[in-house]
């Protein structure tokens, strides 16, 4: 739905996806597929879209991602998704970089 469309990415974020994804990230253990899927969606929504990164940051995505990362093992599939998402969130955003 949103992978190749900036308009769709923005619509998904503006409809409140951030808080819902934060809840999914923090409700399940890092090894759960829901956690990996939530991180993947955030990775897509934050890629190459500064406005989405700003909104997602305000929604508390960075602390939720760091929570997952701090509780995951390096070999967990979610780790790569979280690191990519944090990288996206930090892109050209000093405030997010400082938070991370």
Coordinates of N, CA and C in Angstrom, one line a residue:
X1 N 0.8 -1.2 0.0 CA 0.0 0.0 0.0 C 0.9 1.3 0.0
X2 N 1.9 1.3 0.8 CA 2.7 2.5 0.9 C 4.1 2.4 0.5
X3 N 4.6 1.3 0.1 CA 6.0 1.1 -0.2 C 6.5 2.0 -1.3
X4 N 5.7 2.1 -2.4 CA 6.2 2.9 -3.5 C 5.5 4.2 -3.7
X5 N 4.8 4.7 -2.7 CA 4.0 5.9 -2.9 C 4.1 6.8 -1.7
X6 N 4.7 8.0 -1.9 CA 5.0 8.9 -0.9 C 3.6 9.5 -0.4
X7 N 2.7 9.6 -1.3 CA 1.3 10.1 -0.9 C 0.7 9.1 0.1
X8 N 0.8 7.8 -0.3 CA 0.2 6.8 0.6 C 0.9 6.7 1.9
X9 N 2.2 6.8 1.9 CA 3.0 6.8 3.2 C 2.5 7.9 4.1
X10 N 2.3 9.1 3.5 CA 1.9 10.3 4.3 C 0.5 10.0 4.9
X11 N -0.4 9.5 4.0 CA -1.8 9.2 4.4 C -1.8 8.2 5.6
X12 N -1.0 7.2 5.5 CA -1.0 6.2 6.6 C -0.6 6.8 7.9
X13 N 0.5 7.6 7.9 CA 1.0 8.2 9.1 C 0.0 9.3 9.6
X14 N -0.6 10.0 8.7 CA -1.6 11.0 9.2 C -2.9 10.4 9.8
X15 N -3.1 9.2 9.4 CA -4.3 8.5 10.0 C -4.0 7.8 11.3
X16 N -2.8 8.0 11.8 CA -2.5 7.6 13.2 C -1.8 6.3 13.3
X17 N -1.1 5.9 12.3 CA -0.3 4.6 12.3 C 0.7 4.6 13.4
X18 N 1.4 5.8 13.7 CA 2.5 5.8 14.6 C 2.1 5.3 16.0
X19 N 1.1 5.8 16.7 CA 0.8 5.3 18.0 C 0.4 3.8 18.0
X20 N -0.3 3.4 17.0 CA -0.7 2.0 16.9 C 0.6 1.1 16.8
X21 N 1.5 1.5 16.0 CA 2.7 0.7 15.8 C 3.6 0.8 17.0
X22 N 3.6 1.9 17.7 CA 4.4 2.0 19.0 C 3.8 0.9 20.0
X23 N 2.5 0.9 20.1 CA 1.8 -0.1 21.0 C 2.2 -1.5 20.6
X24 N 2.3 -1.8 19.3 CA 2.6 -3.2 18.8 C 4.1 -3.5 19.2
X25 N 5.0 -2.5 19.0 CA 6.4 -2.7 19.3 C 6.6 -3.0 20.8
X26 N 5.9 -2.4 21.6 CA 6.1 -2.5 23.1 C 5.3 -3.6 23.7
X27 N 4.3 -4.1 23.0 CA 3.4 -5.1 23.6 C 3.9 -6.5 23.5
X28 N 4.7 -6.7 22.5 CA 5.2 -8.1 22.2 C 6.7 -8.2 22.4
X29 N 7.2 -9.4 22.7 CA 8.6 -9.6 22.8 C 9.3 -9.4 21.4
X30 N 10.6 -9.0 21.4 CA 11.3 -8.8 20.1 C 11.3 -10.0 19.2
X31 N 11.1 -11.2 19.7 CA 11.1 -12.3 18.8 C 9.8 -12.6 18.2
X32 N 8.8 -11.9 18.6 CA 7.4 -12.1 18.0 C 7.3 -11.5 16.6
X33 N 6.7 -12.2 15.7 CA 6.5 -11.7 14.3 C 5.8 -10.3 14.3
X34 N 4.9 -10.1 15.2 CA 4.2 -8.8 15.2 C 5.2 -7.6 15.4
X35 N 6.2 -7.8 16.3 CA 7.2 -6.8 16.5 C 8.0 -6.6 15.2
X36 N 8.4 -7.6 14.6 CA 9.2 -7.5 13.3 C 8.4 -6.8 12.3
X37 N 7.1 -7.2 12.1 CA 6.3 -6.5 11.1 C 6.0 -5.1 11.4
X38 N 5.8 -4.7 12.7 CA 5.7 -3.3 13.1 C 6.9 -2.5 12.7
X39 N 8.1 -3.1 13.0 CA 9.3 -2.4 12.7 C 9.5 -2.2 11.2
X40 N 9.1 -3.2 10.4 CA 9.2 -3.2 9.0 C 8.3 -2.1 8.4
X41 N 7.1 -2.0 8.9 CA 6.2 -0.9 8.5 C 6.7 0.5 8.8
X42 N 7.3 0.6 10.0 CA 7.9 1.9 10.4 C 9.1 2.2 9.5
X43 N 9.9 1.2 9.1 CA 11.0 1.4 8.2 C 10.5 1.9 6.9
X44 N 9.4 1.4 6.4 CA 8.9 1.8 5.1 C 8.3 3.3 5.2
X45 N 7.6 3.5 6.2 CA 7.0 4.8 6.4 C 8.0 6.0 6.6
X46 N 9.1 5.6 7.2 CA 10.1 6.7 7.5 C 11.1 6.8 6.4
X47 N 11.1 5.9 5.5 CA 12.2 6.0 4.4 C 11.9 7.2 3.5
X48 N 12.9 8.1 3.4 CA 12.9 9.1 2.4 C 11.6 10.0 2.5
X49 N 11.2 10.3 3.8 CA 10.0 11.1 4.0 C 10.2 11.9 5.3
X50 N 10.7 13.1 5.2 CA 11.0 13.9 6.4 C 9.8 14.2 7.2
X51 N 8.7 14.5 6.6 CA 7.5 14.9 7.3 C 7.0 13.7 8.2
X52 N 7.1 12.5 7.6 CA 6.7 11.3 8.3 C 7.6 11.1 9.5
X53 N 8.9 11.3 9.3 CA 9.8 11.1 10.4 C 9.5 12.0 11.5
X54 N 9.2 13.2 11.2 CA 8.8 14.2 12.3 C 7.6 13.8 13.1
X55 N 6.6 13.3 12.3 CA 5.3 12.9 13.0 C 5.6 11.6 13.8
X56 N 6.3 10.7 13.2 CA 6.6 9.4 13.9 C 7.4 9.7 15.2
X57 N 8.3 10.6 15.1 CA 9.1 10.9 16.3 C 8.2 11.5 17.4
X58 N 7.3 12.4 17.0 CA 6.4 12.9 18.0 C 5.5 11.8 18.6
X59 N 5.2 10.8 17.8 CA 4.4 9.7 18.2 C 5.1 8.7 19.2
X60 N 6.4 8.9 19.4 CA 7.2 8.1 20.4 C 7.8 6.9 19.7
X61 N 8.0 6.9 18.4 CA 8.6 5.8 17.7 C 10.0 5.5 18.2
X62 N 10.8 6.5 18.4 CA 12.2 6.3 18.7 C 12.4 5.5 20.0
X63 N 11.8 6.0 21.1 CA 11.9 5.2 22.4 C 11.4 3.8 22.2
X64 N 10.3 3.6 21.4 CA 9.8 2.2 21.3 C 10.8 1.3 20.5
X65 N 11.4 1.9 19.5 CA 12.4 1.2 18.7 C 13.6 0.8 19.6
X66 N 14.0 1.8 20.4 CA 15.2 1.6 21.3 C 14.8 0.5 22.3
X67 N 13.6 0.5 22.8 CA 13.2 -0.5 23.7 C 13.3 -1.9 23.1
X68 N 12.9 -2.1 21.8 CA 13.0 -3.4 21.1 C 14.4 -3.7 21.0
X69 N 15.2 -2.8 20.5 CA 16.7 -3.0 20.3 C 17.4 -3.4 21.6
X70 N 17.0 -2.8 22.7 CA 17.7 -3.1 24.0 C 17.3 -4.5 24.5
X71 N 16.1 -5.0 24.0 CA 15.7 -6.3 24.5 C 15.8 -7.4 23.5
X72 N 16.4 -7.1 22.3 CA 16.6 -8.1 21.3 C 18.0 -8.6 21.3
X73 N 18.2 -9.7 20.7 CA 19.6 -10.3 20.4 C 20.0 -9.9 19.0
X74 N 21.3 -9.8 18.9 CA 21.8 -9.4 17.5 C 21.3 -10.3 16.4
X75 N 21.1 -11.5 16.7 CA 20.6 -12.5 15.7 C 19.1 -12.5 15.5
X76 N 18.4 -11.8 16.3 CA 16.9 -11.7 16.1 C 16.6 -11.0 14.8
X77 N 15.7 -11.5 14.0 CA 15.3 -10.9 12.7 C 14.9 -9.4 12.9
X78 N 14.3 -9.1 14.0 CA 13.8 -7.7 14.2 C 15.0 -6.7 14.3
X79 N 16.1 -7.1 14.8 CA 17.2 -6.2 15.0 C 17.6 -5.4 13.7
X80 N 17.7 -6.1 12.6 CA 18.1 -5.4 11.4 C 17.0 -4.4 11.0
X81 N 15.7 -4.8 11.1 CA 14.6 -3.8 10.8 C 14.7 -2.6 11.7
X82 N 14.9 -2.8 13.0 CA 15.0 -1.7 13.9 C 16.1 -0.8 13.6
X83 N 17.3 -1.3 13.3 CA 18.5 -0.5 13.0 C 18.2 0.3 11.7
X84 N 17.6 -0.3 10.7 CA 17.3 0.4 9.5 C 16.3 1.5 9.8
X85 N 15.3 1.3 10.6 CA 14.3 2.3 10.9 C 15.0 3.4 11.7
X86 N 15.8 3.1 12.6 CA 16.5 4.2 13.4 C 17.4 5.0 12.5
X87 N 18.0 4.3 11.5 CA 18.8 5.1 10.5 C 18.0 6.0 9.7
X88 N 16.8 5.5 9.3 CA 15.9 6.4 8.6 C 15.4 7.6 9.4
X89 N 15.1 7.3 10.7 CA 14.6 8.4 11.6 C 15.7 9.4 11.8
X90 N 17.0 9.0 11.8 CA 18.1 10.0 12.0 C 18.5 10.8 10.8
X91 N 18.0 10.4 9.7 CA 18.5 11.0 8.4 C 18.1 12.5 8.4
X92 N 19.1 13.3 8.3 CA 18.9 14.8 8.2 C 18.0 15.3 9.3
X93 N 18.1 14.8 10.5 CA 17.3 15.2 11.6 C 18.1 15.2 12.9
X94 N 18.7 16.4 13.3 CA 19.5 16.5 14.4 C 18.8 16.1 15.7
X95 N 17.6 16.5 15.9 CA 16.8 16.2 17.1 C 16.7 14.6 17.2
X96 N 16.3 14.0 16.2 CA 16.2 12.5 16.2 C 17.6 11.9 16.5
X97 N 18.6 12.4 15.8 CA 20.0 11.9 16.0 C 20.3 11.9 17.5
X98 N 20.0 13.1 18.1 CA 20.4 13.2 19.6 C 19.6 12.2 20.4
X99 N 18.3 12.0 20.1 CA 17.5 11.0 20.8 C 18.0 9.6 20.7
X100 N 18.5 9.3 19.5 CA 19.0 7.9 19.3 C 20.4 7.8 20.0

